[in-house]
Amino acid sequence: MDRGPGTASGGSFISISENEQRCYSGLSTLCQADSSGKLAASKVGELFRASQLPAETLHQITDVCGAKRLGYFGSGQFYVALKLLAAAQAGLPVSLESIKEELPLPRFADMKDDRDPRYPSRSQSSDTPSHQSAAASESVPRAPMDRGAVRHQGSISERKEPWSPPPSPCRSPPDSPLSYHSYAYSTPRNGADAHLGQTPGVSVWAQDTSSPLHYGAKPPMEHTSSRHSAERPVDHGIVDYPDDPWRITPEQREYYTNQFRSVQPDLGALILGSVARNFFTKSKLPIPELSHIWELSDMDRDGALTLAEFCTAFHLIVARKNGYPLPESLPPSLLPSFAEKDAAPPKLVSEDMFFETSGAPQQTDLVLAERTEPLISFEEPDPGPSLQEKSESEHKALLSEMITPKQDLAEELPQSAFSPKRAPVTTDQEKPPERFHRAPEQDPPHEPEPHVRSRARPRSYSSTSIEEAMKKAEQPPTPPPRPQKSHSRASSLDLNRLFQQGTHGLKSGYLPHPPALPPRPTATQIPHVPPSTEQSSQKAVRQPDFADFDRFREEPPQEMGLLQPPQKPLRRKYHPESQARDPAQTFGSPAHPPGGNRPPQKLSSGQKKDVQLAIRKNKETNAVLMRLNSELQQQLKAVHQERIHLENQLEILRPAAM
Amino acid sequence: MAVCIAVVAKENYPLYIRSVPSENELKFHYTVHTSLDVVEEKVSAVGKVLVDQRELYLGLLYPTEDYKVYGYVTNSKVKFVIVVESSNTSLRDNEIRSMFRKLHNSFTDVMCNPFYNPGDLIQSKAFDSVVSSMMVQAC
């Protein structure tokens, strides 16, 4: 099947041995010859690069074989080029003359070609397991061992784990990641050959092949590999140049989606960390590797996997099982840039994980508010007067319901120096539960919350010190009760606010109000944002933040002006509002304190503080009312006196009149 | 820029410790160990008041001639200790705080990894890289 005419680029007839014929035809299939016989230039380019000849040699080859002239690689050109590659690798000059002789096959990175002893520079340590190529810089990729050697990317050297899917040297494993060797050729081997588990691993892999199969990651692999294996029956080592080893093909994605469905029927929901752990442990990869894979794939750091993250993780596991080294960072093609629907209610039982991280189920809006600086949360109340009313009514409605979730929260959020934030946090914490109860259709909006929550989680820590500093700054100018109030939880916040309306004489303007309010409005607004912006988990996480900031940015000037003096202006602002609300709320408020007072009896110290605050406020309210009472009494007495006086006068005058 | 960074578990055994290799590492290990006492003291002092008020950042634990030791405790009683050189006067309190914040963040990420069992040594690369970025660049 010597394609003579095609080969006669230089007018001469180049003979091709059978071996070469086979090799070349395999290679050309590799290069995806299309119907007209042209070969994909990119593939050819990769192939040439794999031969590790200098670029200028490659150019020469391209010229000589006639592809340059023609503008494409026909099969003939390709064959000539391959022969030229062989020649160049043998050290012969690139010309048609040199290829007239019998030449060894061209060697490509990762190609296992044991028919060619004659390979000078390239072949030295070929089959000595590559882990000895501590002379890292020269990447002498040799076929099967390569796979193992390739791994180094330095990263895994730190992990001393045994490499469970070591290279399978001479076998072409059914799921041939040989196709993935292309990944290897470009990566020079650093001496990071701590993975000396290779040799013993080889046998392990033999057994492992069945298990990966069982694990089921193979079908897509088999599909791709068999395509190539068929073409090169003898030469297993021929490099395959897929587009990108890290890209998930559609059939792979479908497979992963099915697997996801087997774990979690709802594709939009999350797989919990523990569930995912059990699932991925079945792959028999060592735990540190799985840990690393998790780190790479859980992009929003919420301890759970969305469909996209799951696919990424699965793909990494599959690649790893096929012998690919784990990347240090997520390859671009695995980034969740594809649109995955993310709308599902957070099945985060992994709340416990949050709690372990020092009780930071920080709520979206809250943390968003505090992302740049915690003071933003205080800004928010400004547009809030109307919202305040609304939220007040919500408050009252929620008060009774809040008691139970509050207690849970109290137990779950043990200590926190984030107390200023926690007040709003708990407020929000309660609101979502309420929403869940009342409006199940609102679930999708909450789904982003865990993402944002997790993403926002770091921010909470970052604000801690600022919060503390702020609190301390406030202490001098403000009356003593304030700092404790800032620790108070939502319930007491509500009570505080309600009480404050009753105590209009108070100038202290309890700070907790500002934090309490912003979450509510933002919480309502946030649901609008995520559905439109939810794309990838990462973006989804970011965008609500940004959306919120836009809102904040809209009212910066006034807010900032308010913020500078520590809370005093805000206090004054609340002042009139509280006064306005006084008459209406005064009678309403006393009703609530009793309700609020009863539950706290058995609660923790935080709640006790709240209770004490509530009690104090009650007392103040009482004092005011009593004062009022006494004044009115006096007025009544005065009026009474006058009446008596007038009656007397009347009596005196009546006889006179009569 | 720290000279040594350590993460100590609640039970006071180290989960992660990394120092600038050029110096005597044993010295730093010892320093971290002794600083645990100071941490305990600071924690218990505030603890009499409500725990809520205890701040996570403990500040300068104690200075020696050569270096200063800063501490930070999380709510789950995991302690971070940073040792910096005394000669490094440019390092301000805020910077130390931000270093602790970053540490805490990446520690949380490690915790979230379902394959990480609390109490294990921390082997996460991400955590390593965060720590490396904070260490004095060893020459």
Short mmCIF file of C-alpha atoms in Angstrom, two decimals, chain B residues 37-49 51 54 58 73 77:
data_model
loop_
_atom_site.label_atom_id
_atom_site.label_comp_id
_atom_site.label_asym_id
_atom_site.label_seq_id
_atom_site.Cartn_x
_atom_site.Cartn_y
_atom_site.Cartn_z
CA ASP B 37 1.63 27.98 77.61
CA VAL B 38 1.24 31.65 76.95
CA VAL B 39 -1.66 30.91 74.68
CA GLU B 40 -3.40 28.91 77.33
CA GLU B 41 -2.87 31.66 79.79
CA LYS B 42 -4.36 34.26 77.52
CA VAL B 43 -7.26 32.09 76.62
CA SER B 44 -8.15 31.20 80.14
CA ALA B 45 -7.85 34.77 81.32
CA VAL B 46 -10.54 36.00 79.03
CA GLY B 47 -12.56 32.91 79.43
CA LYS B 48 -13.83 33.96 82.78
CA VAL B 49 -15.84 36.59 81.06
CA VAL B 51 -16.47 33.41 75.82
CA ARG B 54 -12.59 36.34 73.45
CA LEU B 58 -4.09 36.93 70.65
CA VAL B 73 -6.81 30.66 68.47
CA LYS B 77 -9.24 25.68 70.06
#
